[in-house]
Coordinates of C-alpha atoms in Angstrom, one line a residue:
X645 CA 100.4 59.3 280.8
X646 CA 97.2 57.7 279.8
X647 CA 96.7 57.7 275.9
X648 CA 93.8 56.6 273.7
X649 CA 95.0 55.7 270.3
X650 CA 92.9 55.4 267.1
X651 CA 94.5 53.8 264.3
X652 CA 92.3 51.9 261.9
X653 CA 95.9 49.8 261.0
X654 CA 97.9 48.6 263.3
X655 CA 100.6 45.5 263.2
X656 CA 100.2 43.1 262.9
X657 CA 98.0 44.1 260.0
X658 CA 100.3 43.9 256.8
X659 CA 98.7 47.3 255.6
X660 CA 101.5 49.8 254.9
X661 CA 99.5 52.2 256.8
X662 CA 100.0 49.9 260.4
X663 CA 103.6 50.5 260.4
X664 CA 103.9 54.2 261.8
X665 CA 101.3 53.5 264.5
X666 CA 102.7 50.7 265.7
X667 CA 106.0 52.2 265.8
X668 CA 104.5 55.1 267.9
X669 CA 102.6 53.1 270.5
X670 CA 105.6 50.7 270.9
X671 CA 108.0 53.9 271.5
X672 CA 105.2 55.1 273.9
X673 CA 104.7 52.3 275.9
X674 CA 108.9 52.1 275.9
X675 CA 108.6 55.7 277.8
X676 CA 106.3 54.1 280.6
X677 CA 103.0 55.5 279.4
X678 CA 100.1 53.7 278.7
X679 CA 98.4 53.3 275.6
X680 CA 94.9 52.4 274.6
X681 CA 94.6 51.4 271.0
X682 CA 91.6 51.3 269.1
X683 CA 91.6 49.7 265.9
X684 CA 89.8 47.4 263.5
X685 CA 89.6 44.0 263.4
X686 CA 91.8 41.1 261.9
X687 CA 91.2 37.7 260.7
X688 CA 92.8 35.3 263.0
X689 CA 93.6 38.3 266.0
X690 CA 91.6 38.3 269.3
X691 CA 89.4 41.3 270.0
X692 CA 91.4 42.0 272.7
X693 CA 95.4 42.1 273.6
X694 CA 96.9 43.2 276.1
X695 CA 100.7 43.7 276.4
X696 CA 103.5 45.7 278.7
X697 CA 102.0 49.1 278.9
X698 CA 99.4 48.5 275.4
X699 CA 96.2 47.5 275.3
X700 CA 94.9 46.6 271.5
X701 CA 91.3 46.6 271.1
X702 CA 89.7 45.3 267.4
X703 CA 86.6 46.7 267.4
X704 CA 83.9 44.9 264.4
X705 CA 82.3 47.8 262.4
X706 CA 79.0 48.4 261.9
X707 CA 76.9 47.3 258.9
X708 CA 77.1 50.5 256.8
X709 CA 75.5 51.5 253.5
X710 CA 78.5 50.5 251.3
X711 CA 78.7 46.8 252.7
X712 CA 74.7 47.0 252.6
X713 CA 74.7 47.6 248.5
X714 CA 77.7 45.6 248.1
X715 CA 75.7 42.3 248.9
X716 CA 72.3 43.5 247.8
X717 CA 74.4 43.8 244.5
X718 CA 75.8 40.2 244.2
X719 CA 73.0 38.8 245.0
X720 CA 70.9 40.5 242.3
X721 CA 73.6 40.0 240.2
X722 CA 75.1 36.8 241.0
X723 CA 78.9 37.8 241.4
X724 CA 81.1 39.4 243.6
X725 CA 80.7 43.3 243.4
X726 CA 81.6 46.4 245.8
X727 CA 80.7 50.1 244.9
X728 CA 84.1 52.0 244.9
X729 CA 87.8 51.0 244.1
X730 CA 89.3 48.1 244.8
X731 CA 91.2 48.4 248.3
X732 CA 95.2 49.1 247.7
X733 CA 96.9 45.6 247.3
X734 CA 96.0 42.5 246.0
X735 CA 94.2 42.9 242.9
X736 CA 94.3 46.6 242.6
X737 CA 96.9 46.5 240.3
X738 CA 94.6 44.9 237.6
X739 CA 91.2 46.9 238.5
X740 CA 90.2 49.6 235.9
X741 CA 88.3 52.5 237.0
X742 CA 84.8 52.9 234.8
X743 CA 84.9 55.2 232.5
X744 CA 81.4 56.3 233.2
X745 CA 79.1 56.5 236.2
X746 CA 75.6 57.6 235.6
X747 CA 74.4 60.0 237.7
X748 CA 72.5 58.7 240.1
X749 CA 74.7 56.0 241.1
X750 CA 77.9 59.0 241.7
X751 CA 75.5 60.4 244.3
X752 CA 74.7 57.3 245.8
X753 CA 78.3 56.3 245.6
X754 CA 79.6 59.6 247.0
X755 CA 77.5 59.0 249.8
X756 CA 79.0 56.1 250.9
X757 CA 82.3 57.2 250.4
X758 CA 81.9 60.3 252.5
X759 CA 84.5 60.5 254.1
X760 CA 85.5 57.5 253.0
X761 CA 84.4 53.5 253.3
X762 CA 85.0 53.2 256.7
X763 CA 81.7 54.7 257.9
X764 CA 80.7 51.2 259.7
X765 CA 83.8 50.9 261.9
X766 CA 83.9 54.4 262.7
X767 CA 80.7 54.0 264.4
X768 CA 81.6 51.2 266.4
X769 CA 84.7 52.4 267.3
X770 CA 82.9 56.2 268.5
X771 CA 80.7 54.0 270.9
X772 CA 83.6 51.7 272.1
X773 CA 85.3 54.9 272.8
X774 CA 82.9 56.7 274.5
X775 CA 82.7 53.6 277.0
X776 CA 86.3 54.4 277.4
X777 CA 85.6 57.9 278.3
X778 CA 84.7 57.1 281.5
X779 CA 88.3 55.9 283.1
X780 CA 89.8 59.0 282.4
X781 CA 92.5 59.5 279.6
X782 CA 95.6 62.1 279.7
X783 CA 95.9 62.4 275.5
X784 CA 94.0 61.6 273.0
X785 CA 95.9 60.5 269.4
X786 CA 94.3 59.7 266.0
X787 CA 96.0 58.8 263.2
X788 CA 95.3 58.8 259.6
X789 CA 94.2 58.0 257.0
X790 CA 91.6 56.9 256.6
X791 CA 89.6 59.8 258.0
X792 CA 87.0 58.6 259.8
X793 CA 89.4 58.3 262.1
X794 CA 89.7 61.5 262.6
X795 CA 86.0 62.0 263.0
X796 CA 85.6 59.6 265.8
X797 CA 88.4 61.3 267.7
X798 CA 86.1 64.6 266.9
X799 CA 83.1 63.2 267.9
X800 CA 84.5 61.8 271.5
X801 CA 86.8 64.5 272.3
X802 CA 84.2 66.3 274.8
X803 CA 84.1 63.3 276.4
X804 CA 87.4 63.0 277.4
X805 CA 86.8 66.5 280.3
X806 CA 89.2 68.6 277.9
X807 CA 92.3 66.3 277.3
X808 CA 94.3 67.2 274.6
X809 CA 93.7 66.2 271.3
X810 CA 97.3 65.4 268.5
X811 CA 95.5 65.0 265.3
X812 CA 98.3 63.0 262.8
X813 CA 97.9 63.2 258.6
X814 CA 99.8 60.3 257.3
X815 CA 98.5 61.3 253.8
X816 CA 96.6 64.5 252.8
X817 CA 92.7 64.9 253.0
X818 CA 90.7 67.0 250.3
X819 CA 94.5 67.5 248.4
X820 CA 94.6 63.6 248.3
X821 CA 94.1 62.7 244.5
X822 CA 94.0 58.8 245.3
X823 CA 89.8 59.6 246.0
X824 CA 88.4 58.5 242.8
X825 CA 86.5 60.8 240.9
X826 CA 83.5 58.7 240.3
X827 CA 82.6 58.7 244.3
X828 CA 83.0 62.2 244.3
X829 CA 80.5 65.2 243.5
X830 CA 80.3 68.7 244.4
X831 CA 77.9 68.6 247.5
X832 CA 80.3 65.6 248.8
X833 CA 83.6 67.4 248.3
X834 CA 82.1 70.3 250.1
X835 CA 81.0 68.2 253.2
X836 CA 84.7 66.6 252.5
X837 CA 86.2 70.3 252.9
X838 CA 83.7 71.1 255.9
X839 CA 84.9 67.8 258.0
X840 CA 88.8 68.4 257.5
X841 CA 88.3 72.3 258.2
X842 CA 86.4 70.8 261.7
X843 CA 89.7 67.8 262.0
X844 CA 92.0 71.0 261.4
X845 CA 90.8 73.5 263.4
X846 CA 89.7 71.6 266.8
X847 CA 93.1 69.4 267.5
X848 CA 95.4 70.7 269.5
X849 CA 98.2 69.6 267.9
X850 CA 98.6 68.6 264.0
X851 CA 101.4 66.3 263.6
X852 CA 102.0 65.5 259.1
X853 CA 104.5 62.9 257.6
X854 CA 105.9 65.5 255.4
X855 CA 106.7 69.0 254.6
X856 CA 103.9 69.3 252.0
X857 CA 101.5 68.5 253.4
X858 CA 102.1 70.5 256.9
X859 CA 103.1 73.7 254.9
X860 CA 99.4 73.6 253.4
X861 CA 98.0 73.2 256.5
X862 CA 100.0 76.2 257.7
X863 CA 98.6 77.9 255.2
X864 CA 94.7 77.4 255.8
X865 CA 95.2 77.6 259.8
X866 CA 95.5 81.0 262.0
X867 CA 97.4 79.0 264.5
X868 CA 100.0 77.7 262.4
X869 CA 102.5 76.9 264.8
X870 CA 100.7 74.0 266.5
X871 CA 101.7 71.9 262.9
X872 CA 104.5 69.9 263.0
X873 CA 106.6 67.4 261.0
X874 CA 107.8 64.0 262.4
X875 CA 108.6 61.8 259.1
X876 CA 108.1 57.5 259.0
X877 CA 111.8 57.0 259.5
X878 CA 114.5 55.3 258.1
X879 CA 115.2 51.9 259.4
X880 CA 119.3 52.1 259.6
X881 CA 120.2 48.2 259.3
X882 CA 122.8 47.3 262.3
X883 CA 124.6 45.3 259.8
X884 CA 127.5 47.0 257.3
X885 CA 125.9 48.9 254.0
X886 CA 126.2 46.9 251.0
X887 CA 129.1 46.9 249.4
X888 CA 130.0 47.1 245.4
X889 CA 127.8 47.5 242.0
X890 CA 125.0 45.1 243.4
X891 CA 123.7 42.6 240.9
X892 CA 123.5 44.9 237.9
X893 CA 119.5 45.0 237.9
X894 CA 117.2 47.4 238.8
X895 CA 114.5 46.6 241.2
X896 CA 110.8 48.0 242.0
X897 CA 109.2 46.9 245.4
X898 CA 105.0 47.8 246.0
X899 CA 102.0 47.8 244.0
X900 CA 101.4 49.4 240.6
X901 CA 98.1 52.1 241.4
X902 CA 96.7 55.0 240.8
X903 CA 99.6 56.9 238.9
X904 CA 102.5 54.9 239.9
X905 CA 103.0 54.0 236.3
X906 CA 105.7 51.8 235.0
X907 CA 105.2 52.1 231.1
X908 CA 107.2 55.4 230.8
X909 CA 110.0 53.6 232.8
X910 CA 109.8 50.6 230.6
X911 CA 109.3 52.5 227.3
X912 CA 112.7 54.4 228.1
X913 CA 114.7 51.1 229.2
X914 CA 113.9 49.5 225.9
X915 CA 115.2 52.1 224.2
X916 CA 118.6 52.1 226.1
X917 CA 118.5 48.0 225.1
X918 CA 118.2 48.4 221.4
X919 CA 120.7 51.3 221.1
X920 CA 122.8 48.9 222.9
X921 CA 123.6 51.1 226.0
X922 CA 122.8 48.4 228.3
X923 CA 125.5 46.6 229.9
X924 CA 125.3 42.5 229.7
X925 CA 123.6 40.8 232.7
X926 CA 121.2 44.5 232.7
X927 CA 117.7 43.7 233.7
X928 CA 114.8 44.5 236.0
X929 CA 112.7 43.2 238.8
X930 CA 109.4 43.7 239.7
X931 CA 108.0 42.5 243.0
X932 CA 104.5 43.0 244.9
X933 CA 101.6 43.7 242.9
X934 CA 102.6 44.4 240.2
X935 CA 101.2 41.7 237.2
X936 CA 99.4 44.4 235.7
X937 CA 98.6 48.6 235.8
X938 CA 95.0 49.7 235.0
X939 CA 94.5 46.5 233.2
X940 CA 97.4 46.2 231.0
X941 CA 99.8 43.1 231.7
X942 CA 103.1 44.3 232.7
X943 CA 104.8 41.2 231.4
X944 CA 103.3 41.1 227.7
X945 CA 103.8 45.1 227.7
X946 CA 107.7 44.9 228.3
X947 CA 107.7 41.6 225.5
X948 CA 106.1 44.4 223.0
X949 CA 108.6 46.3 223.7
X950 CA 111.0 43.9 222.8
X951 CA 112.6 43.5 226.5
X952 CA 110.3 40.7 227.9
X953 CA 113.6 38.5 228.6
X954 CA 114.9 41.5 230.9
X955 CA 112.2 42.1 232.9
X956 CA 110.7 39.7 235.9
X957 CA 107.4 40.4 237.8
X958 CA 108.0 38.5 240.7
X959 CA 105.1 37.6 243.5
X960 CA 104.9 39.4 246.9
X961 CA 107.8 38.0 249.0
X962 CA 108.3 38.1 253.0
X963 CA 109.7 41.2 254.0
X964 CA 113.2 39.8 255.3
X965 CA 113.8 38.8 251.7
X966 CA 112.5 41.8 250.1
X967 CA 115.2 43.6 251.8
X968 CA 117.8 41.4 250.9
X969 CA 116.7 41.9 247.5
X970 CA 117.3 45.4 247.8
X971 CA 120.4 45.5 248.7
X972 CA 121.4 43.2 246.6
X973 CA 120.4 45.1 243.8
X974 CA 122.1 48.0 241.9
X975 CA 119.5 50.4 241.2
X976 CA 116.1 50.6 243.2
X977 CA 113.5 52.4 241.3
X978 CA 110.4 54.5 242.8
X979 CA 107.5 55.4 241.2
X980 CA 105.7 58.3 243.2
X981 CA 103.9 60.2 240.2
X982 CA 100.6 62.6 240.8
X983 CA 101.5 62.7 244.3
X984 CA 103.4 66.0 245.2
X985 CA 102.5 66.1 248.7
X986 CA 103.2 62.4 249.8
X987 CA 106.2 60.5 250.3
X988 CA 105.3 56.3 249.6
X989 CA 107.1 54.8 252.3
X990 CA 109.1 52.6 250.3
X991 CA 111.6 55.6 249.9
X992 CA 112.3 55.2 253.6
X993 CA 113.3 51.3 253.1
X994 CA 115.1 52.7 249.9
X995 CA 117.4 54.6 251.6
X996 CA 117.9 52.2 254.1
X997 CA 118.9 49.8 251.9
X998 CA 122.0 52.1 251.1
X999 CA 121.7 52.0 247.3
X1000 CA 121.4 54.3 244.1
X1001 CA 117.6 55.2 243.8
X1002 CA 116.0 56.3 240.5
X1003 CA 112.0 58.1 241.0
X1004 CA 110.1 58.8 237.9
X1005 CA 108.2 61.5 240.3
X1006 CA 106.9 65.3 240.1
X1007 CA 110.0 67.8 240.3
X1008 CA 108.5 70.0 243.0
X1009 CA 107.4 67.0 245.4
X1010 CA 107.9 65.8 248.2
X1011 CA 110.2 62.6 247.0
X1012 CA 111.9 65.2 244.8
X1013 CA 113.0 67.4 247.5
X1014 CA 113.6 64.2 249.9
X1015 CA 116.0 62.8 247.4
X1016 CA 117.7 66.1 246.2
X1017 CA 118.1 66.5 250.3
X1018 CA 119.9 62.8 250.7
X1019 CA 122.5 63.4 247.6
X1020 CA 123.5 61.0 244.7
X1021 CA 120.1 59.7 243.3
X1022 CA 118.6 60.6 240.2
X1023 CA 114.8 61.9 239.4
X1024 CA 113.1 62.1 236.5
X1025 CA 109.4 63.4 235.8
X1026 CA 106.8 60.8 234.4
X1027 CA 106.2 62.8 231.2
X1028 CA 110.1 63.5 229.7
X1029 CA 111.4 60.4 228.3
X1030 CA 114.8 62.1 227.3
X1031 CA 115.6 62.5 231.2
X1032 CA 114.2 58.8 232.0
X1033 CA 116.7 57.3 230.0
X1034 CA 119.6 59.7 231.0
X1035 CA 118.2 59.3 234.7
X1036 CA 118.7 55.1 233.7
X1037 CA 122.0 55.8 232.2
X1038 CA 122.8 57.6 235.0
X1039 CA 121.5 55.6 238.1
X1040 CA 123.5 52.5 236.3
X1041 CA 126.5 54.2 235.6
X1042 CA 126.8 55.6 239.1
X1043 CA 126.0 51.8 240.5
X1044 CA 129.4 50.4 238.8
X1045 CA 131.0 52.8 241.2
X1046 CA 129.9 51.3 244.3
X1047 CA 127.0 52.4 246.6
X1048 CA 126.4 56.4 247.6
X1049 CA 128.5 58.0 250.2
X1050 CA 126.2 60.9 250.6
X1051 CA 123.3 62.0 253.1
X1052 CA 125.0 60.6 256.2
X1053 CA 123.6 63.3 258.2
X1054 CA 120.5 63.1 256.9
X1055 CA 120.2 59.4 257.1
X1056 CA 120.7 59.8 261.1
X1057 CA 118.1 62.9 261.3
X1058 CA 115.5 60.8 259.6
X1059 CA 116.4 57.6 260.8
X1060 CA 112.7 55.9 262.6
X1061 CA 114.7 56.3 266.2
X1062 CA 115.4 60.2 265.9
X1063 CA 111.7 60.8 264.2
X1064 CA 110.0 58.6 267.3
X1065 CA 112.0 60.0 270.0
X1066 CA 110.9 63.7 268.6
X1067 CA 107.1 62.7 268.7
X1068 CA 107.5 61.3 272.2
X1069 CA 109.2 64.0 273.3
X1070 CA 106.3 66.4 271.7
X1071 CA 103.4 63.8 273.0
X1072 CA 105.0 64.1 276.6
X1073 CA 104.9 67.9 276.7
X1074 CA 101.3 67.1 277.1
X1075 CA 101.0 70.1 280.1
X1076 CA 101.4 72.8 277.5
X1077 CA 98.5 71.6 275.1
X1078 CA 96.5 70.5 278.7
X1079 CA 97.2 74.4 279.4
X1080 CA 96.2 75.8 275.7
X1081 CA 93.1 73.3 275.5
X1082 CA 92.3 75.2 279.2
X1083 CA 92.7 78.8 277.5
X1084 CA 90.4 78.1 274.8
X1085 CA 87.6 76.7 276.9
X1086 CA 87.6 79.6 278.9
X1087 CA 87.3 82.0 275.9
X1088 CA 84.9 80.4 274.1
X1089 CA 82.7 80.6 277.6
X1090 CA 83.6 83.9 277.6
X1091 CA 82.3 84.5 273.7
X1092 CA 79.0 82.1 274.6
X1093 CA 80.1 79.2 272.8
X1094 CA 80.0 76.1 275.1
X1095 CA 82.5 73.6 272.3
X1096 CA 84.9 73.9 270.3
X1097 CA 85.3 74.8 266.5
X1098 CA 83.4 72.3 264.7
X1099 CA 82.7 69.9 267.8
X1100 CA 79.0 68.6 267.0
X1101 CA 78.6 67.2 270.5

């Protein structure tokens, strides 16, 4: 099968977001089919690289609006500026949103957020694909976010003479709450709603990350049964699971945004030290971005609180070693607030690390129900600090006893080779969509309507 791929990340980009495509295309091109990736470019990466059954093409985006005002506005103003947050990583732990946009500069911003910042590659990437068009493709696959993406695989789906289309949400769309409110009005969130109804309704196959997420797309769709869930996957380590209490700390792994909050955390933990319920040797490590959270030093916070001895912020280290660090910890703690319908994918690496987890997250997510699933890991919501600390107490006290023995089952089932060998096997029953696509072509010549729903071409 011939495949073109659209996946504005892909490895070796560091972004979180190039680890399920790559995984994909790699299990693809594993199965003998051919794959055709288009993606965006990387410093120090040719344009063009061709491997065993994958061709990776980095195509440079257009100028757009946003990159337009972004250097109109340092050079009136003599300093580095760019409308819209600051991209997830790197700094974005110390960025604070404004507290007040004027009006005319949340239309202009909303604009060039709409869908998102990535107008200028999405262009070049449409026309690169259209090129593309020509040789023929069996399948095409887009994956996202972010969701221009998904509107270059709507925009050169015609073009492809009625190939199937597998549409994949990594993250939700208009349900995301990540899209800051400040590039946001009500004309833009109802072209926002328009576009994903159009990215919803035209695929013929939706493919989500999690059960959330699919379960409202079920729910807005008349053909429900073309959603389907195929999670990130758990790397299962060839080596033994750790063995013992671990180290006796508790460790968080990412970046510190949007409402992955650490102060509740922190505030609880300070409380188990002074009431001296904290075991000797009891401390916790912070490592990615994580130096600050909307602004506020993470470091002089937890010496307020009279525990800056106990807690390290520690610089982003090579993966290899942040996994050693993890299971040589005791407790590995997640912080997944305000996002119900998304799973961060550090949970995966969590449980593959084989050891206690404690998530301040929301009850009825996602990561909740995850978790609850797996068996012997404790969760606490963001806004009860009686059940942080007994979730602490908890997590630490169940560490002394060694590492969880539960979720066996479920560590197989979502292990990263059952989850990719499910989407293959779904992406290779390609004659069934090549058969539905056919069936809706010929009734929509039948109603008079020469595309499909939404298809502007």
């Amino acid at each position: 099968m011939k495949i073109l791929f659209f996946a504005y990340h892909f490895p070796p980009d560091p972004a979180v977001g190039a680890l399920r495509p790559g995984r994909i295309v790699r299990a693809l091109a594993d199965r003998g089919h051919e794959v055709h990736v288009i993606s965006s470019p990387l410093p120090g990466q040719p344009s063009v690289v061709a491997s065993a059954g994958v061709t990776v093409e980095r195509v440079e985006p257009w100028l757009d609006l946003r990159a337009a005002y972004a250097r109109l506005k340092q050079r009136l103003s003599g300093r580095t500026a760019a409308p819209g947050p600051a991209p997830a990583g790197g700094d974005v732990a110390a960025w604070v949103p404004p507290e007040r946009t004027p009006f005319w500069k949340r239309q202009f911003l909303a604009l060039l957020w709409l869908p998102d910042d990535r107008q200028g590659w999405m262009a070049a990437a449409l026309r690169r694909a259209r090129a593309l068009a020509a040789d023929g493709f069996d399948l095409l696959y887009t994956s996202a976010p972010p969701y221009s993406v998904h509107l270059a695989g709507l925009l050169v789906r015609r073009r492809l003479r009625g190939s199937p289309w597998i549409a994949e949400y990594r993250d939700p769309w208009t349900d995301n709450p990540w899209k800051p409110d400040f590039v946001r009005t009500g004309w833009s969130d109802a072209i926002d709603r328009r576009l994903e109804r159009m990215c919803l309704e035209t695929p013929d196959r939706l493919v989500c990350a999690t059960e959330s997420v699919a379960g409202r797309f079920r729910a807005r769709l008349e053909n429900g049964d073309k959603v389907v869930v195929v999670r990130n996957g758990i790397d299962v380590p060839g080596s033994d699971p750790p063995d013992g209490p671990g180290n006796g700390r508790i460790l968080y792994v990412g970046n510190l945004y949007h409402a992955r909050d650490p102060r509740p955390f922190l505030r609880a933990f300070a409380r188990l030290h002074s009431a001296g319920r904290l075991q000797p040797g009891t401390g916790v490590d912070f490592v990615g971005a994580c130096s600050h959270f909307q602004g506020i030093e993470l470091r002089a916070f937890a010496a307020e609180l009279g525990i800056g001895e106990l807690v390290q912020v520690h610089e982003p280290v090579p993966h290899d070693v942040c996994l050693a660090m993890m299971r040589d910890a005791s407790v590995l703690l997640l912080l997944a607030q305000d996002q119900p319908l998304q799973v961060p994918n550090k949970l995966y690496e969590y449980f593959g690390a084989g050891r206690h987890i404690l998530a301040i997250a929301d009850l009825d997510g996602e990561t909740a129900r995850m978790l609850r699933e797996m068996d012997g890991h404790q969760i606490a919501a963001g806004e009860d600090p009686a059940a942080i600390e007994m979730a602490i107490a908890a997590s630490l006290e169940a560490a002394r006893g060694g590492c969880p023995t539960g979720g066996q089952r479920k560590l197989r089932e979502w292990s990263v080779a059952s989850q990719m060998d499910r989407l293959v096997e779904l992406i290779e029953r390609g004659s069934d969509l090549r058969t539905a696509t056919r069936r809706r072509a010929a009734r929509q010549v039948e109603t008079g309507n020469g595309h499909g729903p939404g298809d502007p071409s």
